[in-house]
XYZ file of C-alpha atoms in Angstrom:
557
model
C -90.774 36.943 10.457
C -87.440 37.696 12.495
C -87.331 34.966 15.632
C -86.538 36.663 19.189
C -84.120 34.475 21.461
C -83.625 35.497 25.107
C -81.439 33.916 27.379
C -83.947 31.593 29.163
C -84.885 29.544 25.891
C -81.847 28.802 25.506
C -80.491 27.435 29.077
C -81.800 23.675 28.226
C -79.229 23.526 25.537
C -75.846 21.910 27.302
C -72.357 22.116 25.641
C -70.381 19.476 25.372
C -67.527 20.653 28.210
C -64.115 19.248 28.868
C -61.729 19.873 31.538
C -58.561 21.489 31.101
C -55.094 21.281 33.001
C -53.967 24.684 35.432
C -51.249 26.311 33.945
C -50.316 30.001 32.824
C -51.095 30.615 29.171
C -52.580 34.016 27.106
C -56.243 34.030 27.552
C -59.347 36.112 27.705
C -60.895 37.361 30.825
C -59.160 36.950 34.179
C -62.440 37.081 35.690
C -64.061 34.143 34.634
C -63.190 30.428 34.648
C -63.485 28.751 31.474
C -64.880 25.793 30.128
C -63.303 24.741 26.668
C -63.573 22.054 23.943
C -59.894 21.707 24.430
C -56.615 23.044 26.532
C -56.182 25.517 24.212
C -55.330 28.869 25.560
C -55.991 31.957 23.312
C -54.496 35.428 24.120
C -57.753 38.307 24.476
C -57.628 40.690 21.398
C -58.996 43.735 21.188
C -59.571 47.462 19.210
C -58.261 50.823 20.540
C -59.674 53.911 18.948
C -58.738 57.412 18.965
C -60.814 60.419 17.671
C -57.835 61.184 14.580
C -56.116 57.545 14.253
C -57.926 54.615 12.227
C -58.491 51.038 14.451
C -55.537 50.028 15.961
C -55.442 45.702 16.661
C -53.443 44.927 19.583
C -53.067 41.949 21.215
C -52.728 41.825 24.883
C -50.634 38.871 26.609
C -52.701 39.022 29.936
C -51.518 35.978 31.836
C -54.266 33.498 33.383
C -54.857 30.285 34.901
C -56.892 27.687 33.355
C -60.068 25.732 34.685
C -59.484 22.938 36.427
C -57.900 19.650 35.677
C -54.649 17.424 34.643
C -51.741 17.353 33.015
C -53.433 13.833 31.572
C -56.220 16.043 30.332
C -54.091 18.165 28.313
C -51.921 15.080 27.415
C -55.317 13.733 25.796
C -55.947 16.334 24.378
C -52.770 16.326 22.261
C -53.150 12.627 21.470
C -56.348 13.038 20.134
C -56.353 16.621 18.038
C -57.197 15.658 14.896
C -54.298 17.836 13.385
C -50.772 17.949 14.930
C -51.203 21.765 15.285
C -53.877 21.313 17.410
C -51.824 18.522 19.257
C -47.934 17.453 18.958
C -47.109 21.716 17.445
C -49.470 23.325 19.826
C -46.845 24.909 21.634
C -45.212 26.455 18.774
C -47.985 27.762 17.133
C -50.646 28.660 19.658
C -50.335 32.599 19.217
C -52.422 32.142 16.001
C -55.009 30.715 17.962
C -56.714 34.117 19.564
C -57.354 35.579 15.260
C -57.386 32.798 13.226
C -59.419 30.263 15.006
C -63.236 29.799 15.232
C -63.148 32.171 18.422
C -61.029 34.447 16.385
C -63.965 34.714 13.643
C -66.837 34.937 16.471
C -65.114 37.633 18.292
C -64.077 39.701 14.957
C -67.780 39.517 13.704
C -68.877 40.624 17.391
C -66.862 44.247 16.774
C -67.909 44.462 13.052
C -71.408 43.877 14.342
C -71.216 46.327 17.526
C -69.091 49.345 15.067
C -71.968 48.920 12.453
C -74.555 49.759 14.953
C -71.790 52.797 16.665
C -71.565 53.570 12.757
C -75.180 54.246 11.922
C -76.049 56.046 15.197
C -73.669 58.818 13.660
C -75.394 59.173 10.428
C -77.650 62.094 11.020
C -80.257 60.471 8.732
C -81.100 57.956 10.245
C -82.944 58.872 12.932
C -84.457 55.639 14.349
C -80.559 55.108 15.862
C -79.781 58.811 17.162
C -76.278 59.638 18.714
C -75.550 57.163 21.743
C -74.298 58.532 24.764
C -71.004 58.408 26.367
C -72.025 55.738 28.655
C -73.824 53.855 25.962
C -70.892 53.849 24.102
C -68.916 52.148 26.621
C -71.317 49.850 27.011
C -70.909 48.464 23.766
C -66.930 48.801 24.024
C -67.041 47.046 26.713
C -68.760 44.072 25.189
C -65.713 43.872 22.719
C -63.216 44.713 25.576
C -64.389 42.107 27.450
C -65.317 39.009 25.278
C -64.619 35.831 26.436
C -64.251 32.362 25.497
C -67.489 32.234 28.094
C -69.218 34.756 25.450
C -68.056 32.849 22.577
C -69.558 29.513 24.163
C -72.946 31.344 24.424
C -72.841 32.008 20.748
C -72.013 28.956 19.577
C -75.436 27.380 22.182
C -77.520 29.867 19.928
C -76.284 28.887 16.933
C -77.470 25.514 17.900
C -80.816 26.496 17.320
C -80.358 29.124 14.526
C -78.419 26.464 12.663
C -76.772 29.862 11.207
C -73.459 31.757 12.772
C -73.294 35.707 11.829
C -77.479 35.300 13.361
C -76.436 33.557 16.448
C -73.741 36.525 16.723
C -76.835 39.173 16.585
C -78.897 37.513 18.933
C -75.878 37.187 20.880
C -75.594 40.776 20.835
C -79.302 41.752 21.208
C -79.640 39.477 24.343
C -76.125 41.328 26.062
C -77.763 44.526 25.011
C -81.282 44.145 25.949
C -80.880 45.149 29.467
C -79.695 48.767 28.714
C -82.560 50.915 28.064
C -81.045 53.360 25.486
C -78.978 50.435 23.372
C -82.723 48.140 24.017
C -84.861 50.644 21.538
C -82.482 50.212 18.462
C -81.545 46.427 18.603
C -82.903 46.067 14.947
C -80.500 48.482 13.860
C -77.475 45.543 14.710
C -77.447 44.105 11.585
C -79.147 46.748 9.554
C -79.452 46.124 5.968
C -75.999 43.482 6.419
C -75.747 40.772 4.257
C -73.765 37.847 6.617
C -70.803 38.107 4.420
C -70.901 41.707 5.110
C -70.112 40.615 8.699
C -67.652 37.735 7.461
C -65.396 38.977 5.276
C -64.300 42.264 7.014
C -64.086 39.719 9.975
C -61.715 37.516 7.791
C -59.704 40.393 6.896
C -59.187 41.502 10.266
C -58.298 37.812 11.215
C -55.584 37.820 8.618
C -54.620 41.448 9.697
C -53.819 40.355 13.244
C -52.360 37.150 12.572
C -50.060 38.756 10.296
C -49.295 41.893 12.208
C -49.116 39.706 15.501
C -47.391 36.755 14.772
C -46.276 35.894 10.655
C -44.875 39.297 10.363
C -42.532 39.298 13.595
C -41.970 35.175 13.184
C -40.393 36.532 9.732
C -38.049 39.505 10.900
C -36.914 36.819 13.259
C -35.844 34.399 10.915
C -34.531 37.051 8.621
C -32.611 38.268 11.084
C -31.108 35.285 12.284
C -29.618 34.469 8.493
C -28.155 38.419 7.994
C -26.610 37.442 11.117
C -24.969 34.181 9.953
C -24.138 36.458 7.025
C -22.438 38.952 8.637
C -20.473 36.220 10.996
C -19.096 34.640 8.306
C -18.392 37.168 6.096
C -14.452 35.963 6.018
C -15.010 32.109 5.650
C -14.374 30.575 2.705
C -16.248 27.957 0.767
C -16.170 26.395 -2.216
C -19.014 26.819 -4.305
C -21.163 23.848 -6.069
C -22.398 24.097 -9.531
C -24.304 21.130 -10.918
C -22.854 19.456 -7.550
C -19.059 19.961 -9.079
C -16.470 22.576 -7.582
C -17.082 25.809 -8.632
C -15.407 29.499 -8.152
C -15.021 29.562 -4.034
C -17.370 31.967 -2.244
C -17.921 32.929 1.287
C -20.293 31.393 3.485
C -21.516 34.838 4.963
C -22.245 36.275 1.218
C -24.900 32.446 0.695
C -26.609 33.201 3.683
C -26.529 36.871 2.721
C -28.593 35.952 -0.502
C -31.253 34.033 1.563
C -31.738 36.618 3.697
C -32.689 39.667 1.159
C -34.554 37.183 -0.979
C -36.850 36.587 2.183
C -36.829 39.960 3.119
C -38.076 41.205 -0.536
C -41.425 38.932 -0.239
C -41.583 39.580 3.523
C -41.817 43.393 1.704
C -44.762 42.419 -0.401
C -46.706 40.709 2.259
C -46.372 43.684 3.877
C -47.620 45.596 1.349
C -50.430 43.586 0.761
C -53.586 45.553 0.928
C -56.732 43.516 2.605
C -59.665 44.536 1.382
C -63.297 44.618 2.830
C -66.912 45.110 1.164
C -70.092 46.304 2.853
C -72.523 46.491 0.177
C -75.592 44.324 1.024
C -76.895 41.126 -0.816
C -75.434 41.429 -4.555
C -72.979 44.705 -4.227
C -75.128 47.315 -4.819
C -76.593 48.514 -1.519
C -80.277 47.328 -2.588
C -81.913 47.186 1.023
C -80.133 50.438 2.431
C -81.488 52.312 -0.558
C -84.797 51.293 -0.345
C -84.613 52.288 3.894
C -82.922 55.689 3.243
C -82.920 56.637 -0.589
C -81.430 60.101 0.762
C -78.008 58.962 2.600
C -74.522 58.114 0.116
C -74.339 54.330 1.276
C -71.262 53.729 -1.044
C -69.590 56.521 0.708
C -71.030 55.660 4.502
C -69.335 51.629 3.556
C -66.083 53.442 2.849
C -65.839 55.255 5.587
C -66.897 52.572 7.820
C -64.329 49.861 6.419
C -61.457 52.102 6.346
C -62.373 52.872 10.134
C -61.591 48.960 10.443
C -57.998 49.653 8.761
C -59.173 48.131 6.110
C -59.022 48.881 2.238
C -62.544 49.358 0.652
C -63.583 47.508 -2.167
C -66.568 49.105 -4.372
C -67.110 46.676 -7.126
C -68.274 43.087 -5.512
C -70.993 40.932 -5.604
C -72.422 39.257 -2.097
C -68.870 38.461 -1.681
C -65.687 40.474 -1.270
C -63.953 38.869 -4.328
C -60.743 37.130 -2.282
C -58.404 38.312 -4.956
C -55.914 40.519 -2.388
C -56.075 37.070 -0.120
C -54.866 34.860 -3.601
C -51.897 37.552 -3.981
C -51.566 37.372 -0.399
C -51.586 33.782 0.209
C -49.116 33.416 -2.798
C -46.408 35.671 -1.104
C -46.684 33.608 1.790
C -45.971 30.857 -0.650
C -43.211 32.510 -2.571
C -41.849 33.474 1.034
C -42.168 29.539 1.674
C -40.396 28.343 -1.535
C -37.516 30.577 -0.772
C -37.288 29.109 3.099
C -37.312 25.775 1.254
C -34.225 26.289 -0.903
C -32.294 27.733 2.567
C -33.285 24.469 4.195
C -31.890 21.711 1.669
C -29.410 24.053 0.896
C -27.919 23.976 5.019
C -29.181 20.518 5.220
C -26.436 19.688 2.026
C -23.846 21.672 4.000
C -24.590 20.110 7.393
C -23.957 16.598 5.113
C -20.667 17.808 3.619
C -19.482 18.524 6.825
C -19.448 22.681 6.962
C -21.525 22.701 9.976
C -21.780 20.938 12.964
C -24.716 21.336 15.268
C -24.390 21.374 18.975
C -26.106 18.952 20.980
C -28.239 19.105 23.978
C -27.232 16.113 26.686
C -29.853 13.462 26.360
C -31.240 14.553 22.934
C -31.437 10.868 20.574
C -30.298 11.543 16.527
C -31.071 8.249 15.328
C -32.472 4.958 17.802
C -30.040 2.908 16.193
C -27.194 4.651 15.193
C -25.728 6.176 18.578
C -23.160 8.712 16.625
C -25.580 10.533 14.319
C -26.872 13.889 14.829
C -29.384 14.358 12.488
C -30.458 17.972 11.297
C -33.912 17.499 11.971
C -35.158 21.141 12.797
C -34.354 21.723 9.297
C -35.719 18.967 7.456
C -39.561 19.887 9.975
C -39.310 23.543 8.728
C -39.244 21.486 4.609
C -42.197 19.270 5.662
C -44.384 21.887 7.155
C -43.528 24.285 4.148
C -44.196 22.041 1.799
C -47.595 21.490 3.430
C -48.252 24.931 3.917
C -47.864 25.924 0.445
C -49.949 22.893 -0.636
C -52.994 24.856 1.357
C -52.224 28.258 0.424
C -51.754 27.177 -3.616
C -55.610 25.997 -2.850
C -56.529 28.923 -0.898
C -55.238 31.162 -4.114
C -56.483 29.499 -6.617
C -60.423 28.645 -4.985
C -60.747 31.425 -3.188
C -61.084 33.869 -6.243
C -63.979 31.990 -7.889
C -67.575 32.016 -6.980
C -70.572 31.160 -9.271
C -72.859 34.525 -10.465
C -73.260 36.617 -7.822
C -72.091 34.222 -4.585
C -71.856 30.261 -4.018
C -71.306 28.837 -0.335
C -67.756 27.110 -1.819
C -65.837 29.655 -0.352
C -67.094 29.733 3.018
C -66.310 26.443 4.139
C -62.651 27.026 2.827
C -62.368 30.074 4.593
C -61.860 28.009 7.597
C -58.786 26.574 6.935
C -56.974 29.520 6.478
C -55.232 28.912 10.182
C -53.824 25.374 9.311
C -52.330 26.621 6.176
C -50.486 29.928 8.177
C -49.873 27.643 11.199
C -47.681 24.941 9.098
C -45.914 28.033 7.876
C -45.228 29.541 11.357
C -44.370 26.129 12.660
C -41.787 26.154 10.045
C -40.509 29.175 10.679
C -39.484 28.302 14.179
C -37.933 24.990 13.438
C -35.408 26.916 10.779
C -34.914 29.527 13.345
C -34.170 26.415 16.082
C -32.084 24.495 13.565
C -29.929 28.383 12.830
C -29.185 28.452 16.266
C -27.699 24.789 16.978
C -25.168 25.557 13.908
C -21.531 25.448 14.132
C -19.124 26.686 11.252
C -16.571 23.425 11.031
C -14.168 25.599 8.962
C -11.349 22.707 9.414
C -13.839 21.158 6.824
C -14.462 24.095 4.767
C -10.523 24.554 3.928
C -10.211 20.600 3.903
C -12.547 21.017 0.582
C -10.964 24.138 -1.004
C -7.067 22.795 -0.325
C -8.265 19.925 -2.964
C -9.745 21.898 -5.026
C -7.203 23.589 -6.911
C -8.371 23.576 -10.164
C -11.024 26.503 -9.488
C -8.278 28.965 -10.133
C -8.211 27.891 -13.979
C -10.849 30.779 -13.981
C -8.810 33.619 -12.852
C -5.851 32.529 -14.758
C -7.469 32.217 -17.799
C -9.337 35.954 -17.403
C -11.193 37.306 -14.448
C -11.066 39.426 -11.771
C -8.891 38.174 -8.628
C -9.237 39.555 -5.306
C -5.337 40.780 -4.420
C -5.788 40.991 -1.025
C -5.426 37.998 1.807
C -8.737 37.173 3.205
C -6.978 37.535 6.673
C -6.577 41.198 5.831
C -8.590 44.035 7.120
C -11.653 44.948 4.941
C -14.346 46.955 4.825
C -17.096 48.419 2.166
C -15.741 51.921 1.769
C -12.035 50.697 1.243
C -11.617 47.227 -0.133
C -9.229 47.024 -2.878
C -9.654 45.137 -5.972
C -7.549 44.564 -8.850
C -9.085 43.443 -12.415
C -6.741 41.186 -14.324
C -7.889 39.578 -17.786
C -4.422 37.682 -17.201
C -3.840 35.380 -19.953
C -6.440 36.995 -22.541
C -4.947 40.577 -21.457
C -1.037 39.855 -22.313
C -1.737 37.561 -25.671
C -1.547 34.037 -24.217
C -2.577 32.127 -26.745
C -5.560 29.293 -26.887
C -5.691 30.408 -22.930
C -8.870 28.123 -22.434
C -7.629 25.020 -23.950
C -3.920 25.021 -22.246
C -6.099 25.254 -18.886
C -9.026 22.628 -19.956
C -5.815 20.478 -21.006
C -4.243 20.970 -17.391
C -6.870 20.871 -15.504
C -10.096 18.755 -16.820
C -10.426 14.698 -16.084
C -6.909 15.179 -13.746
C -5.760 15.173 -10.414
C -5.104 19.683 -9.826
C -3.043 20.498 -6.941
C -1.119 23.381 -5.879
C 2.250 22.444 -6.984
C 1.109 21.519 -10.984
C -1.012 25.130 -10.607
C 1.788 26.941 -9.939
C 3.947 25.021 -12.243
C 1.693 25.814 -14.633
C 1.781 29.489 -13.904
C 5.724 29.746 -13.844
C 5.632 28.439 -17.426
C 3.427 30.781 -18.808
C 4.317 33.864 -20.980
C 3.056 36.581 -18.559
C 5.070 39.936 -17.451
C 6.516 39.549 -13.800
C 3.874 41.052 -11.944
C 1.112 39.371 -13.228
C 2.636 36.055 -12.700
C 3.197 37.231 -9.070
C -0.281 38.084 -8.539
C -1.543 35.094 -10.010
C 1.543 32.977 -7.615
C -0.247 34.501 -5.191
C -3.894 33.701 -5.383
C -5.431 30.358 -3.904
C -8.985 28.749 -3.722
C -9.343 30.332 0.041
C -8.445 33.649 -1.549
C -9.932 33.920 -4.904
C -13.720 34.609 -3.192
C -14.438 38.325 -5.476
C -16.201 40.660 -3.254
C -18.027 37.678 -1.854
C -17.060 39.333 1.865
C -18.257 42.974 1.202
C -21.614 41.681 -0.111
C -22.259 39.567 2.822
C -21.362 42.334 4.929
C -23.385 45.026 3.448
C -26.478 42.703 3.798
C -28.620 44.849 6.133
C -28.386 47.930 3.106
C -30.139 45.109 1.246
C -32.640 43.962 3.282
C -36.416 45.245 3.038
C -37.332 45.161 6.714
């Protein structure tokens, strides 16, 4: 027997209510004040549909004030947030907080639940629902259009009683609607033959469909962006490469950060590319209930159409549950994308150590409480902590998520929920790289202090390989960069080339007068032994330049 709730029963149940501090932020509905759990402020999302285009999410940056109360309150409220997204990172990653948070999943299951009911009015079969007028329509637009943390509130007081969320959403719905007479005779129809993860999952996949679109997505061109950049700036300065930590062939610094750059780009590509997926197929997967209602209608064909409407990709073959596999491959990009961040990070933290970059300070700012002189490179060493945590929740994420005993357990559900922390430790990371890029400072008095005692890196292109002729001072550009390919000693007959060099050059002190000693002696024709008299470690860097300058052909924005 299905339980009626109207407003009135529910009006001696009080919510817990905590005051906030006035300031400007991204919420709901200008109209109404609020009354939150927290200071949080969430930006109002909503659907815009067209009669030809599919569901469009956009997020609209309306610009409130806050209920009343202190900057103490909100100071509490940071000290005591259980996690330091919710508190300390707020700030940073707050955007997340209109999709991905528990208003996110109330308001998401509100328009699945109200485009269900605008669904079935439009199947000429089912007659109990016919065609709602224009007015009706708007009516239940409106209700997503308008939805509030005020509305979201009043869910979460039914599902005090309920003890169950997607039901509290119906009744939700039923009491808003129960007031207009055409919308009043077909309030059974809200949740017609819906199973609740029917209701969840396409609600999850629009979650992750506007947190990526709205905020992971962008956060990601922005750091990507900011590297190509570094690339392209310097494209011309030198550096001597580390293998194994020991000098290596010299490189430029604009062709490292050029590899970073398209290696993020290529899984930003992916994520992209990532379909999300949605089921609406009753209790086990096989549209049981609607059958039995209307044995006449093409219910696997009315669930496509009706998830694809969402901008979602429909999945035929589930159980009760969507089977999370697109989130696993999703989640893992995000993880790959992670890993990838991680190796920029140590990898500018080791130059920031040798000395290659400085980073600029702000007057005030504290490096170390003892140790007046030290400027540490903390933005980048936040961005490693919070990946590293991120990817420990999204390697869970991936490998739970997938796996559900028979035809559904309840495992997933509670998992579900923690979706936001693992995307919010990414996006907080994200920033902190992208704050750490922009306090950098090329010390290249540094860079050719390294590579003047480093000599002994041109025992590679004497021996046989291909040496940039040109200055690095000179002019250069893609389309006409010159290169010359000289297998020096190899090409003109040296003998034992490798072990006169490994003789010269390994467990001894290399500089540029014994280097070019050594060259003078050697048995070469004159104009190899110019070229080769010519060459030095800021100089011998390949095509190191023209890569690092053709970095946005690379990229997979």
């Amino acid at each position: 027997m299905e339980l009626n709730f109207s407003s009135k029963a529910l009006t001696n149940n009080k919510l817990p209510c905590f005051a906030a501090t006035p300031t400007t932020g991204t919420l709901l509905n200008p109209s109404k004040s609020l009354c939150l759990a927290s200071h949080h402020q969430l930006p109002r999302v909503s659907f815009s549909l067209s009669s030809t285009d599919p569901l469009k999410l956009i997020t609209s940056r309306k610009v409130i004030a806050m209920a009343a109360g202190s900057s103490r309150d909100l100071e509490m409220s940071n000290l005591t947030a259980l996690s330091p997204l919710d508190g300390r990172y707020w700030g940073k990653v707050k955007d997340l907080a209109s999709s991905m948070s528990e208003f996110g999943l109330i308001y998401f299951r509100v328009l699945v639940e109200i485009k269900w009911l605008l669904k079935l009015s439009n199947v000429p079969e089912i007659t109990e629902v016919p065609s709602f007028s224009k007015e009706a329509e708007a009516y239940l637009q409106g209700i997503i259009d308008g939805f509030s943390v005020d509305d979201a509130l009043e869910v979460k007081k039914i599902e005090k009683v309920t003890n169950h969320d997607v039901k509290a959403v119906e009744y939700f719905l039923k009491q808003k609607c129960e007031s207009h007479p055409e919308i009043a005779k077909v309030l059974e129809f809200f949740h017609f033959a819906c199973t609740s993860e029917d209701i969840n999952n396409l609600s999850h996949g629009l979650m992750l469909r506007e947190a990526l679109s709205s905020v992971i997505l962008p956060s990601m061109d922005e750091l990507i962006n900011s590297i190509s950049l570094m690339a392209k700036e310097f494209a011309y300065v030198p550096m001597l490469s580390r293998t194994h930590g020991q000098p290596a062939s010299p490189t430029t610094l604009g062709k490292e950060m050029a590899i970073f750059a398209v290696r993020l780009s290529e899984e930003r590509r992916y994520l992209a590319e990532t379909r999300i997926k949605g089921k609406f197929a009753g209790a086990v997967g096989n549209y049981n209930a609607h059958i039995s209602a209307y044995p006449n209608i093409d219910w696997p064909h009315v669930a496509e159409e009706f998830v694809t409407s969402l901008g979602l990709t429909f999945n035929p073959y589930v159980t009760q549950i969507e089977p999370h596999d697109y989130m696993a491959r999703l989640f893992n990009t995000i993880s790959q994308f992670n890993n990838i961040l991680i190796d920029f990070d140590r990898d500018i933290w080791s130059y920031i150590s040798l000395g290659y970059f400085k980073q600029i300070t702000k007057a005030g700012e504290i490096g170390s409480s003892t140790m007046p002189h030290k400027v540490n490179p903390i933005d980048f060493e936040n961005s490693e902590g919070n990946l590293g945590k991120a990817n420990a929740e999204l390697s869970f994420l991936s490998m739970k998520l997938p796996i559900s005993r028979m035809q559904r357990d309840l495992t997933d559900s509670t998992v579900l929920r923690n979706m936001g922390g693992a995307l919010g430790h990414s996006l907080l990371a994200y920033k902190s790289a992208i704050q750490g890029i922009k306090k950098l400072q090329v010390n290249e008095a540094r860079l050719k202090e390294d590579l003047d005692q480093t000599w002994e890196v041109l025992a590679e292109p004497i021996q046989t390989v291909s040496i940039f002729c040109n200055e690095l001072a000179t002019s250069i550009s893609l389309t006409n960069s010159r290169y010359y390919i000289k297998k020096v000693m190899r090409r003109y007959g040296v003998p034992e080339p490798y072990e006169k060099l490994k003789e010269l050059t390994r467990g001894r002190a290399v500089n540029e007068e014994s280097i070019r000693e050594f060259i003078k002696g050697l048995d070469l024709p004159g104009e190899a032994k110019s070229q080769l008299l010519k060459l030095t470690p800021h100089t011998y860097v390949g095509a190191a330049a023209a890569l690092a300058f053709a970095v946005d052909e690379a990229l997979h924005l």
